[in-house]
Amino acid sequence: MIQSRKTSDYAICTIGSHSALQILKGAKDEDFKTICVCFKGKTQPYLSYKVADEIIEIDTIEEFFKVEKILMQKNAIVIPHGSFVSYLGHERVKKIKMMHYGSKEILEYESDRTKERQWLTKAGLLMPKVFTHPEDIDRPVIVKFHGAKGGLGYFVAKSPDEFYEKMKKFPEHEEDKDYAIQEYILGVPVYIHYFHSKLNNELEIMSFDKRYESNADSIGRIAAKDQLTADINASYTIIGNIPIVVRESLLPDLFKMGENVVKESKKIVNGGLFGPFCLETIIKKDLRIFTFEISARIVAGTNPFIEGSPYTWLRYNEPMSTGRRIAREIKEAIEGGKLEKVLG
Ligand code: ATP
């Protein structure tokens, strides 16, 4: 790593997927060189939108560790995103030697449901009740399979009998007890996009989204009797993201929640959580906010806001995506001789 205080001496890189377009565009807007590490056959968006100064193609994720040396020679800083973490897994993320933005350690907490729950409940967040034994199901529950991509196969049940009946379709998970049973929270999903600056120790709310999921978001388009006839079960395959502006009186609580999560994170990992993160919540009609998950890195729900969101506009008066906010933080760290502070 060189000790230069000039942004143009560094490159920002990530894997071509998830939120790479805004990460690379944001980095370019902040005067970084940009590199996209891309799977063969997936380069077109990064070429067409001209966000990458350089594209390095790989066949498999294992090759990332081969190109890492080249990236290090180019003084590149890698920005982890959802697909990056999911392709590599948090254990392999720890093995990355090149400059890595954000805490690696905290990724272990977001990928382990028990650790995540301890962290968030200690931070005072409301979470859906968890049922350890299917026999205890006494209300509607959502059954989630570990490692299910995009909520594939999740189902809703409201009694032990219904649970066992529906579970028959998934013998592999039944055998391994590879599922989590959570109280089903009836309300609207709201994904809160935060950014915690390590440099000024301030928490920002960047934007909010809800997800557009197949087929959960289309079931309402056919009559209930037809849903029953066709025996349709809801699935939650993510297709896209829809921006939200929340009721303004909720904002004070939403800021507090984010601050408490950061405060608590400092007790569990060195340096705590910083940079972008997201609380995935469901807000009930009585306005109680239930958090069912945290993502401790940039989420794809920030993608509608490449030009900025209503909230970043209030604060910045210039287009400020979460990707650009990351690059701005790194730039300020470089110029202030504090780059180490934002690396993990
Ligand atoms: P990841 O975000 O790790 O990819 P995922 O997409 O596999 O996870 P979740 O985000 O946990 O799955 O949930 C998928 C869908 O299920 C979302 O639409 C979410 O709103 C809904 N959901 C999750 N937990 C609950 C809950 N406890 N009550 C009601 N709905 C829930």
CSV table of C-alpha atoms in Angstrom, one decimal, residues 2-336:
chain,number,residue,atom,x,y,z
A,2,ILE,CA,1.4,3.4,-0.9
A,3,GLN,CA,1.0,6.3,1.5
A,4,SER,CA,0.0,8.8,-1.2
A,5,ARG,CA,-2.5,11.5,-0.2
A,6,LYS,CA,-3.7,11.8,-3.8
A,7,THR,CA,-7.0,10.1,-4.8
A,8,SER,CA,-5.8,9.6,-8.3
A,9,ASP,CA,-3.1,7.3,-7.0
A,10,TYR,CA,-5.7,4.8,-6.0
A,11,ALA,CA,-8.3,2.7,-7.7
A,12,ILE,CA,-11.7,1.5,-6.5
A,13,CYS,CA,-12.8,-2.0,-7.5
A,14,THR,CA,-15.6,-4.4,-7.0
A,15,ILE,CA,-17.2,-7.4,-8.6
A,16,GLY,CA,-19.6,-6.7,-11.4
A,17,SER,CA,-23.0,-7.4,-9.9
A,18,HIS,CA,-25.4,-6.1,-7.2
A,19,SER,CA,-24.5,-2.4,-6.7
A,20,ALA,CA,-21.3,-2.2,-8.8
A,21,LEU,CA,-22.7,0.3,-11.2
A,22,GLN,CA,-23.3,2.9,-8.5
A,23,ILE,CA,-20.1,2.0,-6.6
A,24,LEU,CA,-18.0,2.5,-9.7
A,25,LYS,CA,-19.9,5.6,-10.9
A,26,GLY,CA,-19.6,7.1,-7.4
A,27,ALA,CA,-15.8,6.4,-7.4
A,28,LYS,CA,-15.4,8.0,-10.8
A,29,ASP,CA,-17.3,11.1,-9.6
A,30,GLU,CA,-14.8,11.3,-6.7
A,31,ASP,CA,-11.8,11.1,-9.0
A,32,PHE,CA,-10.8,7.5,-8.5
A,33,LYS,CA,-9.7,5.1,-11.2
A,34,THR,CA,-12.2,2.2,-11.4
A,35,ILE,CA,-11.8,-1.5,-12.0
A,36,CYS,CA,-14.6,-4.0,-12.4
A,37,VAL,CA,-13.8,-7.6,-11.8
A,38,CYS,CA,-16.4,-9.4,-13.9
A,39,PHE,CA,-17.5,-12.9,-14.7
A,40,LYS,CA,-17.1,-13.7,-18.3
A,41,GLY,CA,-20.2,-12.9,-20.3
A,42,LYS,CA,-21.4,-10.4,-17.7
A,43,THR,CA,-19.4,-7.3,-18.8
A,44,GLN,CA,-22.0,-5.5,-20.9
A,45,PRO,CA,-23.6,-3.2,-18.3
A,46,TYR,CA,-20.1,-2.1,-17.1
A,47,LEU,CA,-19.0,-1.3,-20.7
A,48,SER,CA,-22.3,0.2,-21.8
A,49,TYR,CA,-22.6,2.6,-18.8
A,50,LYS,CA,-18.9,3.4,-18.9
A,51,VAL,CA,-18.3,3.2,-15.2
A,52,ALA,CA,-15.2,1.0,-15.3
A,53,ASP,CA,-11.8,2.3,-16.5
A,54,GLU,CA,-10.7,-1.3,-16.6
A,55,ILE,CA,-12.5,-4.6,-16.7
A,56,ILE,CA,-10.8,-7.8,-15.5
A,57,GLU,CA,-12.6,-11.0,-16.5
A,58,ILE,CA,-12.7,-14.1,-14.3
A,59,ASP,CA,-14.3,-17.5,-14.9
A,60,THR,CA,-14.9,-18.4,-11.2
A,61,ILE,CA,-14.9,-16.6,-7.9
A,62,GLU,CA,-11.8,-18.6,-6.9
A,63,GLU,CA,-9.9,-16.6,-9.5
A,64,PHE,CA,-10.5,-13.4,-7.5
A,65,PHE,CA,-7.6,-14.4,-5.3
A,66,LYS,CA,-5.4,-14.7,-8.5
A,67,VAL,CA,-6.3,-11.3,-9.7
A,68,GLU,CA,-5.9,-9.9,-6.2
A,69,LYS,CA,-2.2,-9.5,-6.8
A,70,ILE,CA,-2.8,-7.4,-9.9
A,71,LEU,CA,-5.3,-5.3,-8.0
A,72,MET,CA,-2.8,-4.7,-5.2
A,73,GLN,CA,-0.2,-3.5,-7.7
A,74,LYS,CA,-2.8,-1.0,-9.0
A,75,ASN,CA,-3.3,0.2,-5.4
A,76,ALA,CA,-6.9,-0.8,-5.6
A,77,ILE,CA,-9.4,-0.7,-2.7
A,78,VAL,CA,-12.2,-3.3,-2.9
A,79,ILE,CA,-15.7,-2.4,-1.9
A,80,PRO,CA,-17.7,-5.4,-0.6
A,81,HIS,CA,-21.4,-5.6,-1.7
A,82,GLY,CA,-24.0,-8.3,-1.2
A,83,SER,CA,-23.0,-10.5,-4.1
A,84,PHE,CA,-19.3,-10.1,-3.3
A,85,VAL,CA,-19.9,-11.3,0.3
A,86,SER,CA,-22.3,-14.1,-0.8
A,87,TYR,CA,-19.9,-15.4,-3.5
A,88,LEU,CA,-16.9,-15.4,-1.3
A,89,GLY,CA,-18.5,-16.1,2.1
A,90,HIS,CA,-17.3,-14.2,5.2
A,91,GLU,CA,-14.5,-16.7,6.0
A,92,ARG,CA,-12.8,-16.1,2.6
A,93,VAL,CA,-13.5,-12.3,2.8
A,94,LYS,CA,-11.2,-12.4,5.9
A,95,LYS,CA,-8.4,-13.8,3.7
A,96,ILE,CA,-8.4,-10.8,1.4
A,97,LYS,CA,-5.0,-9.1,1.6
A,98,MET,CA,-5.7,-6.1,-0.6
A,99,MET,CA,-7.2,-2.9,0.8
A,100,HIS,CA,-10.8,-3.7,1.8
A,101,TYR,CA,-13.3,-1.0,2.7
A,102,GLY,CA,-15.2,-1.6,5.9
A,103,SER,CA,-15.1,-4.1,8.8
A,104,LYS,CA,-14.6,-7.7,7.8
A,105,GLU,CA,-15.3,-9.1,11.2
A,106,ILE,CA,-18.8,-7.7,11.4
A,107,LEU,CA,-19.8,-9.8,8.3
A,108,GLU,CA,-19.7,-12.9,10.5
A,109,TYR,CA,-22.4,-11.4,12.7
A,110,GLU,CA,-24.7,-10.6,9.8
A,111,SER,CA,-24.4,-14.1,8.4
A,112,ASP,CA,-25.1,-16.0,11.6
A,113,ARG,CA,-28.8,-15.6,12.7
A,114,THR,CA,-28.0,-16.2,16.4
A,115,LYS,CA,-25.2,-13.7,16.6
A,116,GLU,CA,-27.2,-11.2,14.6
A,117,ARG,CA,-30.2,-11.6,16.9
A,118,GLN,CA,-28.1,-11.1,20.0
A,119,TRP,CA,-26.5,-8.0,18.6
A,120,LEU,CA,-29.8,-6.4,17.4
A,121,THR,CA,-31.8,-7.2,20.6
A,122,LYS,CA,-29.0,-5.8,22.7
A,123,ALA,CA,-29.3,-2.6,20.6
A,124,GLY,CA,-32.9,-2.5,21.7
A,125,LEU,CA,-34.5,-3.4,18.4
A,126,LEU,CA,-37.8,-5.2,18.3
A,127,MET,CA,-37.5,-8.5,16.4
A,128,PRO,CA,-40.0,-11.2,15.4
A,129,LYS,CA,-40.4,-14.0,17.9
A,130,VAL,CA,-38.4,-17.1,17.0
A,131,PHE,CA,-39.9,-20.6,17.5
A,132,THR,CA,-37.2,-23.2,18.3
A,133,HIS,CA,-39.7,-26.1,18.2
A,134,PRO,CA,-42.4,-26.4,15.4
A,135,GLU,CA,-44.8,-27.8,18.1
A,136,ASP,CA,-44.8,-24.3,19.7
A,137,ILE,CA,-46.2,-22.6,16.6
A,138,ASP,CA,-49.3,-20.7,17.9
A,139,ARG,CA,-49.6,-17.9,15.3
A,140,PRO,CA,-48.7,-17.2,11.7
A,141,VAL,CA,-45.0,-17.9,11.1
A,142,ILE,CA,-42.6,-17.6,8.2
A,143,VAL,CA,-40.2,-20.5,7.7
A,144,LYS,CA,-36.8,-19.5,6.3
A,145,PHE,CA,-34.2,-21.9,4.9
A,146,HIS,CA,-30.6,-21.1,5.6
A,147,GLY,CA,-28.7,-20.0,2.5
A,148,ALA,CA,-31.9,-19.7,0.5
A,149,LYS,CA,-31.1,-17.2,-2.2
A,150,GLY,CA,-33.7,-14.4,-2.3
A,151,GLY,CA,-36.2,-16.1,0.0
A,152,LEU,CA,-36.6,-19.1,-2.3
A,153,GLY,CA,-39.0,-21.7,-0.8
A,154,TYR,CA,-39.9,-19.6,2.3
A,155,PHE,CA,-43.4,-20.5,3.4
A,156,VAL,CA,-46.0,-19.3,5.9
A,157,ALA,CA,-47.8,-21.6,8.3
A,158,LYS,CA,-50.0,-21.1,11.3
A,159,SER,CA,-50.0,-24.4,13.2
A,160,PRO,CA,-47.6,-27.3,13.8
A,161,ASP,CA,-49.7,-29.5,11.5
A,162,GLU,CA,-49.5,-27.0,8.6
A,163,PHE,CA,-45.8,-26.6,9.2
A,164,TYR,CA,-45.2,-30.4,8.9
A,165,GLU,CA,-47.5,-30.6,5.9
A,166,LYS,CA,-45.7,-27.9,4.0
A,167,MET,CA,-42.3,-29.1,5.2
A,168,LYS,CA,-42.8,-32.4,3.3
A,169,LYS,CA,-41.9,-30.5,0.1
A,170,PHE,CA,-38.4,-29.8,1.5
A,171,PRO,CA,-37.2,-33.2,2.9
A,172,GLU,CA,-33.5,-32.0,2.7
A,173,HIS,CA,-34.1,-29.1,5.1
A,174,GLU,CA,-36.4,-31.1,7.4
A,175,GLU,CA,-33.6,-33.7,7.9
A,176,ASP,CA,-30.9,-31.1,8.7
A,177,LYS,CA,-33.2,-28.8,10.7
A,178,ASP,CA,-31.8,-26.2,8.4
A,179,TYR,CA,-34.6,-23.6,8.9
A,180,ALA,CA,-35.6,-20.8,11.1
A,181,ILE,CA,-39.2,-20.3,12.2
A,182,GLN,CA,-40.1,-16.6,12.8
A,183,GLU,CA,-43.3,-15.0,13.8
A,184,TYR,CA,-44.9,-13.6,10.6
A,185,ILE,CA,-45.2,-9.8,11.1
A,186,LEU,CA,-48.1,-8.3,9.3
A,187,GLY,CA,-47.1,-4.8,8.1
A,188,VAL,CA,-45.2,-3.0,5.4
A,189,PRO,CA,-41.6,-3.8,4.6
A,190,VAL,CA,-39.2,-0.8,4.9
A,191,TYR,CA,-35.4,-1.2,4.2
A,192,ILE,CA,-33.5,1.6,5.9
A,193,HIS,CA,-30.2,2.5,4.3
A,194,TYR,CA,-27.7,4.0,6.7
A,195,PHE,CA,-24.2,5.3,6.4
A,196,HIS,CA,-22.0,5.6,9.5
A,197,SER,CA,-18.9,7.7,8.9
A,198,LYS,CA,-15.8,6.5,10.7
A,199,LEU,CA,-14.2,9.9,10.2
A,200,ASN,CA,-16.7,12.2,11.8
A,201,ASN,CA,-18.6,9.5,13.8
A,202,GLU,CA,-21.9,10.6,12.4
A,203,LEU,CA,-24.9,8.4,11.3
A,204,GLU,CA,-26.7,9.4,8.1
A,205,ILE,CA,-29.9,8.0,6.6
A,206,MET,CA,-29.3,7.8,2.9
A,207,SER,CA,-32.6,6.4,1.6
A,208,PHE,CA,-35.3,3.7,2.0
A,209,ASP,CA,-36.7,1.1,-0.3
A,210,LYS,CA,-39.0,-1.8,-0.5
A,211,ARG,CA,-38.4,-4.9,-2.6
A,212,TYR,CA,-40.2,-6.0,-5.6
A,213,GLU,CA,-40.5,-9.8,-5.1
A,214,SER,CA,-41.7,-12.6,-7.3
A,215,ASN,CA,-44.3,-13.9,-6.8
A,216,ALA,CA,-45.2,-12.2,-3.4
A,217,ASP,CA,-45.9,-8.9,-5.2
A,218,SER,CA,-48.1,-10.5,-7.9
A,219,ILE,CA,-50.3,-12.8,-5.9
A,220,GLY,CA,-52.7,-9.9,-5.1
A,221,ARG,CA,-53.4,-9.7,-8.9
A,222,ILE,CA,-55.5,-12.8,-8.9
A,223,ALA,CA,-58.6,-13.5,-6.9
A,224,ALA,CA,-58.1,-15.4,-3.6
A,225,LYS,CA,-60.3,-18.3,-4.8
A,226,ASP,CA,-58.0,-18.6,-7.9
A,227,GLN,CA,-54.9,-18.6,-5.6
A,228,LEU,CA,-56.4,-21.5,-3.7
A,229,THR,CA,-57.4,-23.4,-6.9
A,230,ALA,CA,-53.9,-23.0,-8.3
A,231,ASP,CA,-52.3,-23.8,-4.9
A,232,ILE,CA,-50.0,-20.9,-5.1
A,233,ASN,CA,-47.5,-20.3,-2.2
A,234,ALA,CA,-45.7,-17.0,-1.8
A,235,SER,CA,-42.1,-16.8,-2.7
A,236,TYR,CA,-39.8,-13.9,-2.4
A,237,THR,CA,-37.3,-13.9,-5.3
A,238,ILE,CA,-35.9,-10.4,-5.5
A,239,ILE,CA,-36.4,-8.8,-8.9
A,240,GLY,CA,-35.9,-5.1,-8.1
A,241,ASN,CA,-36.2,-2.3,-5.6
A,242,ILE,CA,-38.8,0.5,-5.2
A,243,PRO,CA,-37.9,3.8,-3.5
A,244,ILE,CA,-39.9,4.9,-0.4
A,245,VAL,CA,-40.1,8.2,1.5
A,246,VAL,CA,-41.3,7.5,5.0
A,247,ARG,CA,-43.7,9.3,7.2
A,248,GLU,CA,-41.5,12.1,8.7
A,249,SER,CA,-42.5,11.5,12.3
A,250,LEU,CA,-40.8,8.1,12.1
A,251,LEU,CA,-37.4,9.5,11.3
A,252,PRO,CA,-36.3,10.3,14.9
A,253,ASP,CA,-36.8,6.6,15.9
A,254,LEU,CA,-35.2,5.3,12.7
A,255,PHE,CA,-32.0,7.4,13.4
A,256,LYS,CA,-32.0,6.2,17.0
A,257,MET,CA,-32.2,2.5,15.9
A,258,GLY,CA,-29.2,3.0,13.6
A,259,GLU,CA,-27.2,4.7,16.2
A,260,ASN,CA,-27.9,2.0,18.8
A,261,VAL,CA,-26.8,-0.7,16.3
A,262,VAL,CA,-23.5,1.1,15.7
A,263,LYS,CA,-23.0,1.6,19.4
A,264,GLU,CA,-23.6,-2.0,20.2
A,265,SER,CA,-21.4,-3.2,17.3
A,266,LYS,CA,-18.4,-1.5,19.0
A,267,LYS,CA,-18.8,-4.0,21.9
A,268,ILE,CA,-18.6,-7.0,19.6
A,269,VAL,CA,-16.0,-6.2,17.0
A,270,ASN,CA,-12.9,-4.1,17.0
A,271,GLY,CA,-13.7,-0.6,15.6
A,272,GLY,CA,-17.4,-1.5,15.2
A,273,LEU,CA,-19.7,-1.3,12.2
A,274,PHE,CA,-19.0,1.6,9.8
A,275,GLY,CA,-19.9,2.6,6.3
A,276,PRO,CA,-23.2,1.6,4.6
A,277,PHE,CA,-25.6,-0.8,6.3
A,278,CYS,CA,-29.2,-1.6,6.2
A,279,LEU,CA,-31.9,-2.6,8.7
A,280,GLU,CA,-34.6,-4.7,7.1
A,281,THR,CA,-37.8,-4.0,8.9
A,282,ILE,CA,-41.5,-4.4,8.8
A,283,ILE,CA,-43.6,-1.6,10.2
A,284,LYS,CA,-47.0,-2.6,11.7
A,285,LYS,CA,-50.2,-0.5,11.7
A,286,ASP,CA,-49.5,0.5,15.3
A,287,LEU,CA,-46.2,1.9,14.1
A,288,ARG,CA,-44.0,-0.6,15.9
A,289,ILE,CA,-40.9,-1.4,13.9
A,290,PHE,CA,-39.7,-5.0,13.7
A,291,THR,CA,-36.3,-5.7,12.4
A,292,PHE,CA,-35.8,-9.1,10.8
A,293,GLU,CA,-32.3,-8.7,9.4
A,294,ILE,CA,-29.2,-6.5,9.1
A,295,SER,CA,-26.9,-6.2,6.1
A,296,ALA,CA,-23.6,-4.8,7.2
A,297,ARG,CA,-22.5,-3.5,3.8
A,298,ILE,CA,-24.1,-1.7,0.9
A,299,VAL,CA,-27.5,-3.1,-0.2
A,300,ALA,CA,-28.9,-3.2,-3.7
A,301,GLY,CA,-31.9,-1.2,-2.4
A,302,THR,CA,-29.8,1.9,-2.7
A,303,ASN,CA,-29.6,1.4,-6.5
A,304,PRO,CA,-32.6,3.6,-7.3
A,305,PHE,CA,-30.7,6.5,-5.9
A,306,ILE,CA,-27.7,6.9,-8.2
A,307,GLU,CA,-28.7,10.6,-8.6
A,308,GLY,CA,-29.3,10.8,-4.8
A,309,SER,CA,-32.4,10.3,-2.7
A,310,PRO,CA,-34.7,13.0,-1.3
A,311,TYR,CA,-32.7,12.6,2.0
A,312,THR,CA,-29.2,12.9,0.5
A,313,TRP,CA,-30.5,15.9,-1.5
A,314,LEU,CA,-31.4,17.6,1.9
A,315,ARG,CA,-27.9,17.1,3.2
A,316,TYR,CA,-25.6,17.4,0.1
A,317,ASN,CA,-27.2,19.6,-2.5
A,318,GLU,CA,-25.5,17.4,-5.1
A,319,PRO,CA,-26.1,13.9,-6.4
A,320,MET,CA,-25.0,11.6,-3.7
A,321,SER,CA,-25.5,7.8,-4.0
A,322,THR,CA,-24.4,5.4,-1.3
A,323,GLY,CA,-21.6,4.3,-3.7
A,324,ARG,CA,-20.4,7.9,-4.0
A,325,ARG,CA,-20.7,8.4,-0.3
A,326,ILE,CA,-18.3,5.5,0.2
A,327,ALA,CA,-15.9,7.0,-2.3
A,328,ARG,CA,-16.2,10.4,-0.6
A,329,GLU,CA,-15.3,8.9,2.7
A,330,ILE,CA,-12.3,7.1,1.3
A,331,LYS,CA,-11.2,10.2,-0.5
A,332,GLU,CA,-11.4,12.3,2.7
A,333,ALA,CA,-9.5,9.5,4.6
A,334,ILE,CA,-6.7,9.5,1.9
A,335,GLU,CA,-6.4,13.3,1.9
A,336,GLY,CA,-6.3,13.4,5.6
